[in-house]
């Protein structure tokens, strides 16, 4: 898919370049042509003026073109002209100063200026043709002046060749550059596409397991259709547990999907972290007691821990960190939630005396669906999305989330946020 997109983008860039180049080249060539030809046309017109008035004079005396054919004299009078030609009413040449040029010239009934190729001399001439008619409107003949423009046309042809060559080289270069540029431009898109694919694959995998467990347990219950509900409590509570897990997983997936699409907005209101921390600790104390382990809050009661942010999201962040600390700390251990403030930064730390995180895992635990080996072994039930969500919440608050951990002796997760005051 990305290969075709890259080819299309490359061709588009090359086509755009060619369009611009051809436009510029045509404009340059046309300008040069006009400038060159204009000088020559002016010269032809200037020379034609006295000649044309002589022809008119002869015509008025009814003697065109007899009185007018002293060619030697014409050649001397108009030395810059490469040929002067007189034609009769039928277009036959009456007189010329250069036969080779004269026979290649075209003529029409209106005055014209054109460039003509003379095969015999292998050169270009610029020709001014003036048609004359008598007072009754009958054609009497033509006067033609030709100027050698070979030098100029050769220069223009050279310019054209150079423009074509530069265009071809530019096209090649734009294809190569376009390919490189499109490759670069598409790389982040391809990466995020792959990440999305991976996300969908992992999510499907995570959804399949609880569904399979529910299915298996329901099969057992259905096989004992004659039994009472209380006889099947073991299977039913397993189903209940899996549904709880599924609901949480779907909630997490939804949060991340909304985060990716930029839909999930973060409110910006003043939040005091101290009551928030206390209320989360209170709620989680049931889990701590069940294990049992100690869960305490350390903060200066007079401290100012106000930040700007979204209270619900900050509560979710703290719940994820405390939930992990409780999950990965064995019975008898301790979990401490502490708040501190240094200048304009409020620091929220969740410290545990749990299993810790291997060095090689520490950079990956914030990735989606990443679970440490120990976490998987213990079957703690998470899908590896908690810290990815926590990371997103902290980023949305323009804060920092870091981890410090020693395997075997515990972990500290630190959230740094800008204080509101
Ligand atoms: P989950 O806990 O659902 O597996 P998380 O994204 O919250 O997913 O955590 C990812 C991994 O980070 C966990 O599987 C675990 O290996 C490790 N981890 C997170 N918090 C802790 C902690 N407090 N102590 C030890 N390991 C942790």
Tab-separated table of C-alpha atoms and ligand atoms in Angstrom:
chain	number	residue	atom	x	y	z
A	1	UNK	CA	0.000	0.000	0.000
A	2	UNK	CA	2.784	2.412	0.922
A	3	UNK	CA	4.790	1.460	-2.200
A	4	UNK	CA	1.969	2.639	-4.485
A	5	UNK	CA	1.470	5.762	-2.412
A	6	UNK	CA	5.202	6.481	-2.673
A	7	UNK	CA	5.196	5.981	-6.452
A	8	UNK	CA	2.161	8.212	-6.828
A	9	UNK	CA	3.658	10.911	-4.643
A	10	UNK	CA	6.957	10.750	-6.546
A	11	UNK	CA	5.192	11.057	-9.905
A	12	UNK	CA	3.076	13.895	-8.583
A	13	UNK	CA	6.147	15.799	-7.404
A	14	UNK	CA	7.943	15.171	-10.716
A	15	UNK	CA	4.856	16.242	-12.687
A	16	UNK	CA	4.599	19.406	-10.608
A	17	UNK	CA	8.253	20.168	-11.210
A	18	UNK	CA	7.886	19.564	-14.957
A	19	UNK	CA	4.812	21.757	-15.114
A	20	UNK	CA	6.663	24.621	-13.452
A	21	UNK	CA	9.803	24.052	-15.497
A	22	UNK	CA	8.048	23.772	-18.859
A	23	UNK	CA	6.082	26.927	-18.065
A	24	UNK	CA	9.256	28.833	-17.151
A	25	UNK	CA	11.214	27.446	-20.140
A	26	UNK	CA	8.485	28.351	-22.629
A	27	UNK	CA	8.295	31.844	-21.147
A	28	UNK	CA	12.088	32.310	-21.376
A	29	UNK	CA	12.212	31.019	-24.944
A	30	UNK	CA	9.263	33.121	-26.064
A	31	UNK	CA	10.818	36.212	-24.510
A	32	UNK	CA	14.195	35.606	-26.165
A	33	UNK	CA	12.509	34.935	-29.518
A	34	UNK	CA	10.451	38.092	-29.282
A	35	UNK	CA	13.438	40.199	-28.322
A	36	UNK	CA	15.564	38.828	-31.181
A	37	UNK	CA	12.892	39.011	-33.839
A	38	UNK	CA	11.664	42.440	-32.804
A	39	UNK	CA	15.024	44.039	-33.684
A	40	UNK	CA	15.030	42.377	-37.074
A	41	UNK	CA	11.440	43.276	-37.823
A	42	UNK	CA	12.140	46.911	-36.984
A	43	UNK	CA	15.083	46.909	-39.372
A	44	UNK	CA	12.980	45.319	-42.124
A	45	UNK	CA	10.206	47.867	-41.655
A	46	UNK	CA	12.644	50.774	-41.680
A	47	UNK	CA	14.184	49.546	-44.931
A	48	UNK	CA	10.816	48.744	-46.471
A	49	UNK	CA	9.425	52.244	-45.989
A	50	UNK	CA	11.367	54.091	-48.752
A	51	UNK	CA	11.128	51.061	-51.046
A	52	UNK	CA	7.385	50.777	-50.598
A	53	UNK	CA	6.898	54.487	-51.305
A	54	UNK	CA	8.962	54.135	-54.522
A	55	UNK	CA	6.742	51.217	-55.562
A	56	UNK	CA	3.629	53.275	-54.812
A	57	UNK	CA	5.092	56.131	-56.811
A	58	UNK	CA	5.737	53.821	-59.790
A	59	UNK	CA	2.241	52.394	-59.447
A	60	UNK	CA	0.691	55.825	-59.528
A	61	UNK	CA	2.511	56.405	-62.805
A	62	UNK	CA	1.335	53.054	-64.113
A	63	UNK	CA	4.778	51.685	-64.567
A	64	UNK	CA	5.157	49.034	-61.828
A	65	UNK	CA	7.628	47.441	-61.726
A	66	UNK	CA	9.717	48.614	-64.664
A	67	UNK	CA	10.985	51.824	-63.091
A	68	UNK	CA	12.047	49.966	-60.089
A	69	UNK	CA	14.397	47.227	-61.025
A	70	UNK	CA	17.800	48.756	-60.833
A	71	UNK	CA	19.040	45.934	-58.594
A	72	UNK	CA	22.625	47.017	-58.374
A	73	UNK	CA	21.449	50.288	-56.987
A	74	UNK	CA	19.124	48.529	-54.528
A	75	UNK	CA	21.900	46.327	-53.232
A	76	UNK	CA	24.018	49.365	-52.559
A	77	UNK	CA	21.169	51.258	-50.952
A	78	UNK	CA	20.170	48.424	-48.659
A	79	UNK	CA	23.389	46.580	-47.850
A	80	UNK	CA	21.961	44.851	-44.737
A	81	UNK	CA	19.208	43.075	-46.696
A	82	UNK	CA	20.182	39.607	-47.868
A	83	UNK	CA	17.563	39.751	-50.624
A	84	UNK	CA	15.040	42.135	-52.160
A	85	UNK	CA	12.462	40.537	-54.435
A	86	UNK	CA	9.796	41.911	-56.746
A	87	UNK	CA	6.946	39.734	-57.974
A	88	UNK	CA	4.254	40.351	-60.515
A	89	UNK	CA	0.532	39.871	-59.969
A	90	UNK	CA	0.923	36.090	-60.524
A	91	UNK	CA	3.739	35.837	-57.970
A	92	UNK	CA	6.417	35.323	-60.630
A	93	UNK	CA	9.769	36.800	-59.725
A	94	UNK	CA	10.422	39.908	-61.725
A	95	UNK	CA	13.663	40.869	-60.064
A	96	UNK	CA	15.747	39.738	-57.132
A	97	UNK	CA	19.071	40.467	-55.528
A	98	UNK	CA	19.541	36.827	-54.541
A	99	UNK	CA	17.903	34.040	-56.559
A	100	UNK	CA	18.449	31.287	-53.976
A	101	UNK	CA	16.636	33.254	-51.303
A	102	UNK	CA	13.976	34.604	-53.653
A	103	UNK	CA	12.714	31.193	-54.716
A	104	UNK	CA	12.212	29.991	-51.097
A	105	UNK	CA	10.047	32.927	-50.053
A	106	UNK	CA	6.319	32.482	-49.522
A	107	UNK	CA	3.869	35.289	-50.098
A	108	UNK	CA	0.259	36.058	-49.366
A	109	UNK	CA	-2.198	38.843	-50.048
A	110	UNK	CA	-1.727	40.550	-46.741
A	111	UNK	CA	1.404	42.080	-45.335
A	112	UNK	CA	3.349	39.429	-43.437
A	113	UNK	CA	6.466	38.937	-41.368
A	114	UNK	CA	7.815	35.412	-41.064
A	115	UNK	CA	10.942	33.338	-40.618
A	116	UNK	CA	11.797	31.047	-43.548
A	117	UNK	CA	14.350	28.339	-44.114
A	118	UNK	CA	16.420	28.687	-47.317
A	119	UNK	CA	17.530	25.179	-48.267
A	120	UNK	CA	20.084	26.241	-50.837
A	121	UNK	CA	22.084	28.427	-48.468
A	122	UNK	CA	21.203	26.388	-45.358
A	123	UNK	CA	20.192	29.457	-43.480
A	124	UNK	CA	17.209	31.236	-41.987
A	125	UNK	CA	15.873	34.550	-43.228
A	126	UNK	CA	13.261	36.874	-41.784
A	127	UNK	CA	10.939	38.045	-44.556
A	128	UNK	CA	8.689	41.067	-44.864
A	129	UNK	CA	6.194	40.702	-47.725
A	130	UNK	CA	4.107	43.651	-48.902
A	131	UNK	CA	1.345	43.108	-51.411
A	132	UNK	CA	0.354	45.928	-53.811
A	133	UNK	CA	-2.841	46.421	-55.721
A	134	UNK	CA	-3.852	49.182	-58.127
A	135	UNK	CA	-6.613	51.694	-57.640
A	136	UNK	CA	-9.166	49.175	-58.990
A	137	UNK	CA	-8.184	46.683	-56.303
A	138	UNK	CA	-6.387	44.385	-58.757
A	139	UNK	CA	-3.223	42.698	-57.577
A	140	UNK	CA	-0.121	44.114	-59.243
A	141	UNK	CA	2.647	42.420	-57.310
A	142	UNK	CA	4.752	41.996	-54.246
A	143	UNK	CA	7.763	43.575	-52.683
A	144	UNK	CA	9.729	41.268	-50.363
A	145	UNK	CA	12.660	42.073	-48.140
A	146	UNK	CA	14.703	39.291	-46.542
A	147	UNK	CA	17.182	39.615	-43.708
A	148	UNK	CA	19.679	36.929	-42.752
A	149	UNK	CA	18.813	35.797	-39.211
A	150	UNK	CA	20.743	32.567	-39.236
A	151	UNK	CA	23.001	33.611	-36.418
A	152	UNK	CA	20.093	34.550	-34.156
A	153	UNK	CA	18.041	31.474	-34.976
A	154	UNK	CA	21.083	29.262	-34.310
A	155	UNK	CA	21.457	30.947	-30.902
A	156	UNK	CA	17.745	30.407	-30.200
A	157	UNK	CA	18.044	26.752	-31.241
A	158	UNK	CA	20.982	26.366	-28.915
A	159	UNK	CA	18.925	27.892	-26.113
A	160	UNK	CA	16.108	25.451	-26.882
A	161	UNK	CA	18.476	22.490	-26.783
A	162	UNK	CA	19.900	23.641	-23.446
A	163	UNK	CA	16.385	24.111	-22.023
A	164	UNK	CA	15.375	20.604	-23.135
A	165	UNK	CA	18.558	19.066	-21.713
A	166	UNK	CA	18.200	20.900	-18.400
A	167	UNK	CA	14.535	19.824	-18.320
A	168	UNK	CA	15.462	16.158	-18.861
A	169	UNK	CA	18.147	16.306	-16.170
A	170	UNK	CA	15.722	18.133	-13.862
A	171	UNK	CA	13.069	15.485	-14.465
A	172	UNK	CA	15.502	12.733	-13.539
A	173	UNK	CA	16.646	14.655	-10.493
A	174	UNK	CA	13.084	15.453	-9.434
A	175	UNK	CA	12.193	11.757	-9.710
A	176	UNK	CA	15.104	10.799	-7.461
A	177	UNK	CA	14.489	13.684	-5.047
A	178	UNK	CA	10.715	13.035	-5.137
A	179	UNK	CA	11.284	9.391	-4.303
A	180	UNK	CA	13.560	10.273	-1.387
A	181	UNK	CA	11.196	13.019	-0.166
A	182	UNK	CA	8.095	10.841	-0.383
A	183	UNK	CA	9.932	8.029	1.382
A	184	UNK	CA	10.766	10.433	4.202
A	185	UNK	CA	7.291	11.932	4.287
A	186	UNK	CA	5.580	8.554	4.405
A	187	UNK	CA	7.870	7.005	7.008
A	188	UNK	CA	6.024	8.382	10.083
A	189	UNK	CA	2.680	7.533	8.495
A	190	UNK	CA	3.856	3.974	7.778
A	191	UNK	CA	5.147	3.675	11.322
A	192	UNK	CA	1.902	4.881	12.854
A	193	UNK	CA	-0.035	2.588	10.491
A	194	UNK	CA	2.030	-0.371	11.670
A	195	UNK	CA	1.468	0.675	15.277
A	196	UNK	CA	-2.278	0.820	14.680
A	197	UNK	CA	-2.208	-2.617	13.039
A	198	UNK	CA	-0.291	-3.969	16.015
A	199	UNK	CA	-2.737	-2.277	18.381
A	200	UNK	CA	-5.729	-3.890	16.683
A	201	UNK	CA	-4.006	-7.299	16.643
A	202	UNK	CA	-3.062	-7.056	20.330
A	203	UNK	CA	-6.512	-5.792	21.285
A	204	UNK	CA	-8.212	-8.660	19.452
A	205	UNK	CA	-5.891	-11.113	21.129
A	206	UNK	CA	-6.642	-9.674	24.567
A	207	UNK	CA	-10.379	-9.756	23.908
A	208	UNK	CA	-10.291	-13.344	22.704
A	209	UNK	CA	-8.947	-14.842	25.929
A	210	UNK	CA	-11.725	-13.691	28.310
A	211	UNK	CA	-14.343	-14.491	25.679
A	212	UNK	CA	-12.980	-18.032	25.350
A	213	UNK	CA	-13.038	-18.439	29.143
A	214	UNK	CA	-16.639	-17.171	29.312
A	215	UNK	CA	-17.629	-19.555	26.516
A	216	UNK	CA	-15.983	-22.568	28.238
A	217	UNK	CA	-17.580	-21.786	31.583
A	218	UNK	CA	-21.003	-21.260	30.013
A	219	UNK	CA	-20.666	-24.609	28.229
A	220	UNK	CA	-20.148	-26.326	31.562
A	221	UNK	CA	-23.162	-24.540	33.101
A	222	UNK	CA	-25.348	-25.423	30.097
A	223	UNK	CA	-24.360	-29.068	30.302
A	224	UNK	CA	-25.856	-29.128	33.794
A	225	UNK	CA	-29.138	-27.547	32.822
A	226	UNK	CA	-31.025	-29.439	35.524
A	227	UNK	CA	-28.838	-28.037	38.348
A	228	UNK	CA	-29.531	-24.971	40.482
A	229	UNK	CA	-27.638	-21.698	40.107
A	230	UNK	CA	-25.993	-22.249	43.492
A	231	UNK	CA	-24.529	-25.548	42.209
A	232	UNK	CA	-22.728	-23.682	39.428
A	233	UNK	CA	-21.405	-20.737	41.405
A	234	UNK	CA	-17.791	-21.635	40.626
A	235	UNK	CA	-18.340	-21.322	36.847
A	236	UNK	CA	-20.629	-18.347	37.130
A	237	UNK	CA	-18.214	-16.365	39.275
A	238	UNK	CA	-15.438	-17.124	36.758
A	239	UNK	CA	-17.714	-15.692	34.046
A	240	UNK	CA	-18.428	-12.703	36.254
A	241	UNK	CA	-14.690	-12.104	36.761
A	242	UNK	CA	-13.977	-12.319	33.023
A	243	UNK	CA	-16.782	-9.904	32.201
A	244	UNK	CA	-15.355	-7.473	34.738
A	245	UNK	CA	-11.971	-7.833	33.094
A	246	UNK	CA	-13.493	-7.373	29.605
A	247	UNK	CA	-15.335	-4.235	30.676
A	248	UNK	CA	-12.122	-2.753	32.027
A	249	UNK	CA	-10.190	-3.712	28.925
A	250	UNK	CA	-12.785	-2.186	26.611
A	251	UNK	CA	-12.797	0.983	28.726
A	252	UNK	CA	-8.989	1.207	28.412
A	253	UNK	CA	-9.098	0.565	24.662
A	254	UNK	CA	-11.702	3.262	24.255
A	255	UNK	CA	-9.591	5.740	26.231
A	256	UNK	CA	-6.553	5.054	24.036
A	257	UNK	CA	-8.570	5.169	20.802
A	258	UNK	CA	-10.002	8.539	21.846
A	259	UNK	CA	-6.532	9.704	22.830
A	260	UNK	CA	-5.189	8.729	19.369
A	261	UNK	CA	-7.966	10.481	17.506
A	262	UNK	CA	-7.506	13.600	19.631
A	263	UNK	CA	-11.135	13.350	20.721
A	264	UNK	CA	-10.433	12.999	24.420
A	265	UNK	CA	-10.121	16.550	25.639
A	266	UNK	CA	-8.541	17.377	28.962
A	267	UNK	CA	-10.255	19.921	31.148
A	268	UNK	CA	-8.097	22.664	32.631
A	269	UNK	CA	-9.330	23.571	36.038
A	270	UNK	CA	-7.629	24.100	39.351
A	271	UNK	CA	-7.201	20.746	41.126
A	272	UNK	CA	-5.828	20.318	44.611
A	273	UNK	CA	-3.921	17.046	44.566
A	274	UNK	CA	-3.947	16.476	48.344
A	275	UNK	CA	-7.679	15.668	48.756
A	276	UNK	CA	-7.518	13.738	45.495
A	277	UNK	CA	-4.621	11.588	46.744
A	278	UNK	CA	-6.365	10.997	50.080
A	279	UNK	CA	-9.604	9.930	48.439
A	280	UNK	CA	-7.825	7.495	46.061
A	281	UNK	CA	-5.845	6.076	49.018
A	282	UNK	CA	-9.086	5.619	50.977
A	283	UNK	CA	-10.752	3.812	48.112
A	284	UNK	CA	-7.763	1.534	47.488
A	285	UNK	CA	-7.172	0.768	51.165
A	286	UNK	CA	-9.644	-2.129	50.927
A	287	UNK	CA	-7.350	-3.790	48.367
A	288	UNK	CA	-4.305	-3.089	50.539
A	289	UNK	CA	-5.958	-4.606	53.582
A	290	UNK	CA	-7.031	-7.652	51.621
A	291	UNK	CA	-3.425	-8.484	50.754
A	292	UNK	CA	-2.376	-7.309	53.401
A	293	UNK	CA	0.118	-4.473	52.962
A	294	UNK	CA	0.413	-0.937	54.216
A	295	UNK	CA	-0.796	1.963	52.103
A	296	UNK	CA	0.065	5.429	53.405
A	297	UNK	CA	-0.002	9.036	52.238
A	298	UNK	CA	2.889	11.388	52.975
A	299	UNK	CA	2.339	15.089	52.416
A	300	UNK	CA	2.625	18.374	54.270
A	301	UNK	CA	-0.995	19.132	55.327
A	302	UNK	CA	-0.255	22.854	54.918
A	303	UNK	CA	1.378	22.394	51.519
A	304	UNK	CA	-0.098	23.880	48.358
A	305	UNK	CA	-0.469	21.114	45.794
A	306	UNK	CA	-2.745	22.834	43.321
A	307	UNK	CA	-2.226	22.166	39.616
A	308	UNK	CA	-4.186	22.998	36.474
A	309	UNK	CA	-5.786	19.926	35.000
A	310	UNK	CA	-8.571	17.408	34.765
A	311	UNK	CA	-9.500	15.996	38.174
A	312	UNK	CA	-11.053	12.822	36.722
A	313	UNK	CA	-8.018	12.066	34.566
A	314	UNK	CA	-5.613	12.772	37.429
A	315	UNK	CA	-7.620	10.426	39.637
A	316	UNK	CA	-7.417	7.777	36.877
A	317	UNK	CA	-3.632	8.303	36.663
A	318	UNK	CA	-3.153	7.884	40.396
A	319	UNK	CA	-5.439	4.842	40.476
A	320	UNK	CA	-3.354	3.148	37.753
A	321	UNK	CA	-0.093	3.788	39.617
A	322	UNK	CA	-1.440	2.719	43.019
A	323	UNK	CA	-3.198	-0.295	41.526
A	324	UNK	CA	0.103	-1.435	39.953
A	325	UNK	CA	2.003	-0.814	43.195
A	326	UNK	CA	-0.518	-2.979	45.074
A	327	UNK	CA	-0.506	-5.649	42.356
A	328	UNK	CA	3.257	-5.989	42.180
A	329	UNK	CA	3.981	-5.809	45.905
A	330	UNK	CA	3.739	-9.009	47.906
A	331	UNK	CA	1.888	-9.275	51.244
A	332	UNK	CA	3.596	-7.490	54.094
A	333	UNK	CA	5.101	-4.869	51.792
A	334	UNK	CA	4.377	-1.156	51.746
A	335	UNK	CA	3.102	1.382	49.298
A	336	UNK	CA	3.576	5.109	49.910
A	337	UNK	CA	1.888	7.883	47.983
A	338	UNK	CA	3.734	11.147	48.574
A	339	UNK	CA	3.245	14.734	47.485
A	340	UNK	CA	5.964	17.364	47.496
A	341	UNK	CA	6.575	20.728	45.889
A	342	UNK	CA	9.732	22.371	44.685
A	343	UNK	CA	9.346	25.892	43.378
A	344	UNK	CA	6.725	25.652	40.625
A	345	UNK	CA	6.702	21.861	40.282
A	346	UNK	CA	4.393	19.551	42.202
A	347	UNK	CA	5.724	16.016	42.504
A	348	UNK	CA	3.465	13.045	43.037
A	349	UNK	CA	5.248	9.782	43.840
A	350	UNK	CA	3.990	6.237	44.228
A	351	UNK	CA	6.605	4.110	45.889
A	352	UNK	CA	6.379	0.410	46.622
A	353	UNK	CA	8.565	-2.295	48.121
A	354	UNK	CA	7.466	-4.780	45.474
A	355	UNK	CA	9.090	-7.017	42.891
A	356	UNK	CA	10.647	-4.126	40.967
A	357	UNK	CA	11.143	-3.870	37.204
A	358	UNK	CA	14.055	-5.338	35.235
A	359	UNK	CA	16.332	-2.677	33.692
A	360	UNK	CA	15.562	-3.834	30.123
A	361	UNK	CA	11.802	-3.542	30.811
A	362	UNK	CA	11.882	-0.046	32.251
A	363	UNK	CA	11.822	1.723	28.897
A	364	UNK	CA	9.098	-0.538	27.533
A	365	UNK	CA	6.529	-0.662	30.324
A	366	UNK	CA	4.862	2.486	28.940
A	367	UNK	CA	4.235	0.750	25.586
A	368	UNK	CA	0.750	-0.517	24.909
A	369	UNK	CA	0.140	-4.157	25.860
A	370	UNK	CA	3.633	-4.512	27.247
A	371	UNK	CA	3.783	-6.658	30.348
A	372	UNK	CA	6.845	-7.699	32.257
A	373	UNK	CA	7.571	-11.437	32.399
A	374	UNK	CA	6.865	-11.582	36.100
A	375	UNK	CA	3.544	-9.826	35.606
A	376	UNK	CA	2.552	-12.398	33.010
A	377	UNK	CA	3.662	-15.333	35.140
A	378	UNK	CA	1.685	-14.125	38.098
A	379	UNK	CA	-1.447	-13.714	36.014
A	380	UNK	CA	-2.222	-10.417	37.692
A	381	UNK	CA	-4.876	-9.770	35.111
A	382	UNK	CA	-3.780	-6.481	33.513
A	383	UNK	CA	-3.578	-6.132	29.724
A	384	UNK	CA	-0.538	-3.873	29.801
A	385	UNK	CA	-2.494	-0.703	28.977
A	386	UNK	CA	-2.448	1.026	32.365
A	387	UNK	CA	0.913	2.764	32.069
A	388	UNK	CA	0.248	3.726	28.409
A	389	UNK	CA	-2.873	5.550	29.605
A	390	UNK	CA	-0.972	7.036	32.559
A	391	UNK	CA	1.717	8.324	30.187
A	392	UNK	CA	-0.926	9.887	27.925
A	393	UNK	CA	-2.650	11.616	30.871
A	394	UNK	CA	0.658	13.072	32.076
A	395	UNK	CA	1.540	14.269	28.558
A	396	UNK	CA	-1.848	15.931	28.196
A	397	UNK	CA	-1.040	17.820	31.401
A	398	UNK	CA	2.353	18.789	29.950
A	399	UNK	CA	4.043	16.954	32.790
A	400	UNK	CA	6.632	14.187	33.109
A	401	UNK	CA	6.272	10.587	34.192
A	402	UNK	CA	9.384	8.649	35.159
A	403	UNK	CA	10.228	5.388	36.847
A	404	UNK	CA	13.046	4.346	39.090
A	405	UNK	CA	13.161	0.717	40.051
A	406	UNK	CA	15.436	-1.933	41.535
A	407	UNK	CA	14.380	-5.488	40.804
A	408	UNK	CA	13.635	-7.208	44.085
A	409	UNK	CA	13.444	-4.075	46.200
A	410	UNK	CA	10.694	-1.943	44.684
A	411	UNK	CA	9.753	0.847	42.283
A	412	UNK	CA	9.055	4.563	42.398
A	413	UNK	CA	6.844	6.219	39.788
A	414	UNK	CA	7.171	10.008	39.763
A	415	UNK	CA	4.727	12.432	38.141
A	416	UNK	CA	5.925	16.040	37.832
A	417	UNK	CA	3.320	18.700	37.085
A	418	UNK	CA	3.475	22.498	36.982
A	419	UNK	CA	1.897	23.984	40.041
A	420	UNK	CA	-1.071	26.321	39.582
A	421	UNK	CA	0.417	28.975	41.874
B	1	LIG	P1	-0.530	-4.146	33.635
B	1	LIG	O1	-0.227	-3.758	35.036
B	1	LIG	O2	-1.974	-4.167	33.356
B	1	LIG	O3	0.161	-5.357	33.157
B	1	LIG	P2	0.692	-1.626	32.980
B	1	LIG	O4	0.794	-0.886	31.716
B	1	LIG	O5	0.059	-0.919	34.131
B	1	LIG	O6	-0.031	-2.994	32.658
B	1	LIG	O7	2.147	-2.060	33.400
B	1	LIG	C1	3.012	-2.624	32.454
B	1	LIG	C2	4.034	-3.500	33.109
B	1	LIG	O8	4.879	-2.719	33.929
B	1	LIG	C3	3.443	-4.522	34.052
B	1	LIG	O9	3.089	-5.686	33.368
B	1	LIG	C4	4.581	-4.779	35.020
B	1	LIG	O10	5.486	-5.718	34.475
B	1	LIG	C5	5.296	-3.452	35.078
B	1	LIG	N1	4.938	-2.660	36.268
B	1	LIG	C6	4.128	-1.598	36.334
B	1	LIG	N2	4.062	-1.088	37.593
B	1	LIG	C7	4.865	-1.853	38.346
B	1	LIG	C8	5.251	-1.852	39.731
B	1	LIG	N3	4.783	-0.942	40.583
B	1	LIG	N4	6.122	-2.795	40.144
B	1	LIG	C9	6.607	-3.702	39.297
B	1	LIG	N5	6.291	-3.767	37.989
B	1	LIG	C10	5.433	-2.853	37.505
